[in-house]
Every structure is written in structure tokens, then in C-alpha cells.
CSV table of C-alpha atoms in Angstrom, one decimal:
chain,number,residue,atom,x,y,z
K,26,VAL,CA,0.0,0.0,0.0
K,27,VAL,CA,1.5,3.3,-1.1
K,28,GLN,CA,0.4,7.0,-0.7
K,29,TYR,CA,2.4,9.6,-2.6
K,30,PHE,CA,3.0,13.2,-1.5
K,31,ASP,CA,5.0,16.1,-3.1
K,32,LYS,CA,8.5,14.9,-2.2
K,33,SER,CA,7.8,11.8,-0.3
K,34,ARG,CA,5.6,8.7,-0.1
K,35,MET,CA,4.4,6.6,2.7
K,36,GLU,CA,4.2,2.8,2.3
K,37,ILE,CA,3.6,-0.5,3.9
K,38,THR,CA,6.3,-2.6,2.3
K,39,ASP,CA,5.7,-5.7,4.3
K,40,PRO,CA,2.0,-6.3,5.1
K,41,ASN,CA,3.0,-9.3,7.3
K,42,ALA,CA,5.2,-7.0,9.6
K,43,ASP,CA,4.1,-5.9,13.1
K,44,PRO,CA,1.5,-3.1,12.5
K,45,SER,CA,2.3,-1.7,16.0
K,46,SER,CA,5.9,-1.0,15.0
K,47,ILE,CA,6.8,2.6,14.2
K,48,TRP,CA,8.5,1.2,11.0
K,49,TYR,CA,5.3,-0.6,9.7
K,50,VAL,CA,4.5,2.5,7.7
K,51,THR,CA,7.7,4.0,6.2
K,52,ASN,CA,8.5,7.0,4.0
K,53,GLY,CA,9.9,4.7,1.3
K,54,LEU,CA,12.7,5.3,-1.0
K,55,LEU,CA,11.2,7.8,-3.4
K,56,ALA,CA,14.3,10.1,-3.5
K,57,ARG,CA,16.6,7.1,-4.3
K,58,GLU,CA,14.1,5.9,-7.0
K,59,LEU,CA,14.1,9.4,-8.6
K,60,VAL,CA,17.9,9.5,-8.5
K,61,THR,CA,18.5,5.9,-9.8
K,62,GLY,CA,15.4,5.3,-11.9
K,63,GLN,CA,15.0,2.0,-10.0
K,64,LEU,CA,11.2,1.9,-9.3
K,65,GLN,CA,10.2,-0.3,-6.4
K,66,LEU,CA,7.0,-2.2,-7.2
K,67,GLY,CA,6.9,-4.6,-4.2
K,68,LEU,CA,9.1,-5.9,-1.4
K,69,ASP,CA,11.7,-7.3,-3.8
K,70,ASP,CA,10.3,-6.3,-7.1
K,71,PHE,CA,12.0,-3.4,-9.1
K,72,GLN,CA,11.7,-2.0,-12.6
K,73,GLN,CA,14.5,0.0,-14.1
K,74,ARG,CA,13.6,3.4,-15.6
K,75,GLU,CA,15.5,6.6,-16.3
K,76,PRO,CA,16.5,8.9,-13.4
K,77,ALA,CA,14.1,11.8,-13.0
K,78,ASP,CA,14.9,15.1,-14.8
K,79,VAL,CA,12.9,17.0,-12.2
K,80,ASN,CA,14.4,19.8,-10.2
K,81,VAL,CA,15.2,18.8,-6.6
K,82,ALA,CA,14.5,22.3,-5.3
K,83,GLY,CA,13.4,25.7,-6.4
K,84,ASP,CA,11.2,26.7,-9.3
K,85,GLU,CA,10.2,24.0,-11.7
K,86,ILE,CA,11.3,26.0,-14.7
K,87,ASP,CA,14.8,26.8,-13.3
K,88,PRO,CA,17.1,25.5,-16.1
K,89,ASN,CA,20.1,25.5,-13.9
K,90,ALA,CA,18.8,23.8,-10.8
K,91,PRO,CA,20.1,20.2,-10.1
K,92,THR,CA,17.6,17.5,-10.9
K,93,TYR,CA,17.4,14.1,-9.2
K,94,ARG,CA,19.5,12.8,-12.2
K,95,SER,CA,22.2,15.2,-11.1
K,96,PHE,CA,22.9,13.1,-8.0
K,97,ALA,CA,23.1,9.7,-9.8
K,98,GLY,CA,26.9,9.8,-9.9
K,99,LEU,CA,27.2,10.9,-6.3
K,100,LEU,CA,25.7,7.9,-4.5
K,101,ASP,CA,29.0,6.2,-3.9
K,102,THR,CA,31.2,9.3,-3.1
K,103,PRO,CA,33.1,8.7,0.1
K,104,PRO,CA,31.9,10.4,3.3
K,105,LEU,CA,33.4,13.7,4.5
K,106,ASP,CA,35.4,13.7,7.7
K,107,GLU,CA,33.4,14.4,10.9
K,108,GLY,CA,33.5,18.2,11.5
K,109,GLN,CA,34.6,19.0,8.0
K,110,VAL,CA,33.2,22.2,6.7
K,111,ILE,CA,31.0,21.6,3.7
K,112,THR,CA,32.0,23.7,0.7
K,113,ALA,CA,31.1,21.4,-2.2
K,114,ARG,CA,28.6,22.7,-4.8
K,115,VAL,CA,26.7,20.5,-7.2
K,116,ASP,CA,25.3,21.8,-10.6
K,117,ARG,CA,22.7,20.5,-12.9
K,118,ALA,CA,25.1,18.2,-14.7
K,119,GLY,CA,26.1,16.6,-11.5
K,120,ASN,CA,29.5,18.2,-11.4
K,121,VAL,CA,30.9,19.0,-8.0
K,122,SER,CA,33.1,22.0,-7.4
K,123,ASP,CA,34.7,23.5,-4.3
K,124,ASP,CA,33.5,26.9,-3.2
K,125,PRO,CA,35.8,28.1,-0.4
K,126,ALA,CA,33.5,31.1,0.3
K,127,LEU,CA,30.9,28.8,1.7
K,128,ALA,CA,33.3,28.0,4.6
K,129,GLU,CA,32.1,31.2,6.3
K,130,ARG,CA,28.7,29.7,6.8
K,131,GLY,CA,30.2,27.1,9.1
K,132,VAL,CA,28.1,24.1,8.0
K,133,THR,CA,29.8,20.9,9.0
K,134,ALA,CA,29.4,17.2,8.3
K,135,THR,CA,28.3,15.4,11.4
K,136,ALA,CA,26.6,12.1,12.1
K,137,PHE,CA,27.9,9.1,10.0
K,138,VAL,CA,25.3,6.7,8.7
K,139,PRO,CA,27.0,3.3,8.0
K,140,GLU,CA,24.0,1.9,6.1
K,141,THR,CA,24.7,4.4,3.3
K,142,ASN,CA,28.3,5.5,4.0
K,143,HIS,CA,27.3,9.1,4.2
K,144,ARG,CA,27.3,12.0,6.7
K,145,ILE,CA,24.5,14.5,7.5
K,146,ALA,CA,25.0,18.2,7.5
K,147,ALA,CA,24.9,19.6,11.1
K,148,PRO,CA,21.8,21.8,10.6
K,149,PHE,CA,19.7,18.8,9.4
K,150,TRP,CA,21.1,16.6,12.2
K,151,ASP,CA,20.1,19.2,14.7
K,152,PHE,CA,16.6,19.3,13.4
K,153,MET,CA,16.3,15.6,13.2
K,154,ASN,CA,17.2,15.4,16.9
K,155,ALA,CA,15.2,18.5,18.0
K,156,SER,CA,12.6,18.6,20.8
K,157,GLY,CA,9.5,20.7,21.0
K,158,LEU,CA,5.9,20.8,21.9
K,159,VAL,CA,4.4,17.4,21.0
K,160,HIS,CA,0.8,16.2,21.5
K,161,GLN,CA,0.9,12.9,23.4
K,162,ASN,CA,-2.0,11.1,25.1
K,163,GLY,CA,-4.3,14.2,24.9
K,164,VAL,CA,-1.8,16.7,26.3
K,165,ASN,CA,1.0,18.9,24.9
K,166,VAL,CA,4.5,17.9,26.3
K,167,GLU,CA,8.1,18.8,25.6
K,168,ALA,CA,9.5,15.8,23.8
K,169,PRO,CA,11.6,14.7,20.8
K,170,LEU,CA,9.9,15.6,17.5
K,171,PHE,CA,10.8,12.1,16.1
K,172,GLU,CA,11.0,8.7,17.7
K,173,SER,CA,14.0,8.1,15.5
K,174,PRO,CA,16.0,10.8,13.8
K,175,PHE,CA,15.5,9.0,10.5
K,176,PHE,CA,11.8,8.4,10.9
K,177,ALA,CA,10.6,11.4,8.8
K,178,THR,CA,13.7,12.0,6.7
K,179,GLY,CA,15.1,8.6,5.8
K,180,LEU,CA,18.8,7.9,5.4
K,181,PRO,CA,21.1,10.1,3.5
K,182,ILE,CA,21.9,8.8,0.0
K,183,THR,CA,24.7,11.3,-0.8
K,184,GLU,CA,26.8,13.7,1.0
K,185,ALA,CA,25.4,17.2,1.6
K,186,TYR,CA,26.0,19.7,-1.2
K,187,TRP,CA,25.3,23.4,-1.8
K,188,THR,CA,23.6,24.7,-4.9
K,189,THR,CA,21.9,27.8,-6.2
K,190,VAL,CA,18.3,27.6,-7.4
K,191,GLN,CA,15.6,30.1,-8.4
K,192,VAL,CA,12.8,30.5,-6.0
K,193,GLY,CA,9.8,32.6,-7.0
K,194,GLY,CA,11.8,33.7,-10.1
K,195,THR,CA,14.7,35.0,-8.0
């Protein structure tokens, strides 16, 4: 069973799994499918298609924004060192360049994810581990936003990259 959203999907991949598990319904592998073109049709059933030429961010008509296809060649890049400042940019063709000016932003590579051999940019890791006002058992309490940092985001499939995209025509 699958339900699609703008940049995500929720699915029950294994109907025989424990429905009380937080992992019974997952966010699926939509981003990975868009990058690789490998469409999952069932638990172990895949169909190969072309990677998606759809902009990852920004305006749909931005001719310079990276598409999902742009990341196809970056899935197996080695992880950055922990604490390394992220200054790599990716363009629409999937080319990666170094932009030392980005070092002043101070965004570093943090948590290592062995399942994908990639690190997460610190601002995302901070959000994934954030606490806030959460509605539990009929009352609002201060608690972690997610039971698992990866519950809403999934695992990283590449390293973090900077890019420039048009938003609202700018």
C-alpha cells in the first residue's frame, strides 16, 4: 500500500510485519528511486527506468537547478570527515566543485550513517534530533519531535551539497 506526497511517499512494504511497529509504515525510497530510476513495485520487485529530470529544489522552470538525475553519480562518493566544513557545490550536470567562500557559513558534516556510508550536514542533524511541543495522550508535552532521527527523513543517499536555485523567479 503506497500513498504519494509532493517529495515523499508513505508505504507498507511488508503487510506481514508488526503493525504496532513505528516502522510498519515508512517513507519509502522515493528520492533514491528518482535518482537511480529504479522503481520499487513490491518488497523485492523493481523496474528500471531513467533517473528523473525533475528539479530537486526551487522553481520547476529553473534551467540550472540540479535534478534528481544530477545526483546519480554521487551515490558512492566517500563520506566527508566528521566536523569537515561543507564547501562542495553541485550543478545540474552533477559536477561537484569546491566553493571556499561557503566555509564562512560554518556548516559541517556530522553524524555518520553506516547503512549508506554518508554523513549528515549539522543543521539537518540538529533538526532531526530536536525537541519541541508534541501532542501525546491528549496533552502537549516537551519531547523529541521524532522517535528516531530518520523516521521522517530517511537515510542520506549522498553527502550534503550546496547549490543555487531560483525560488519565485529570483
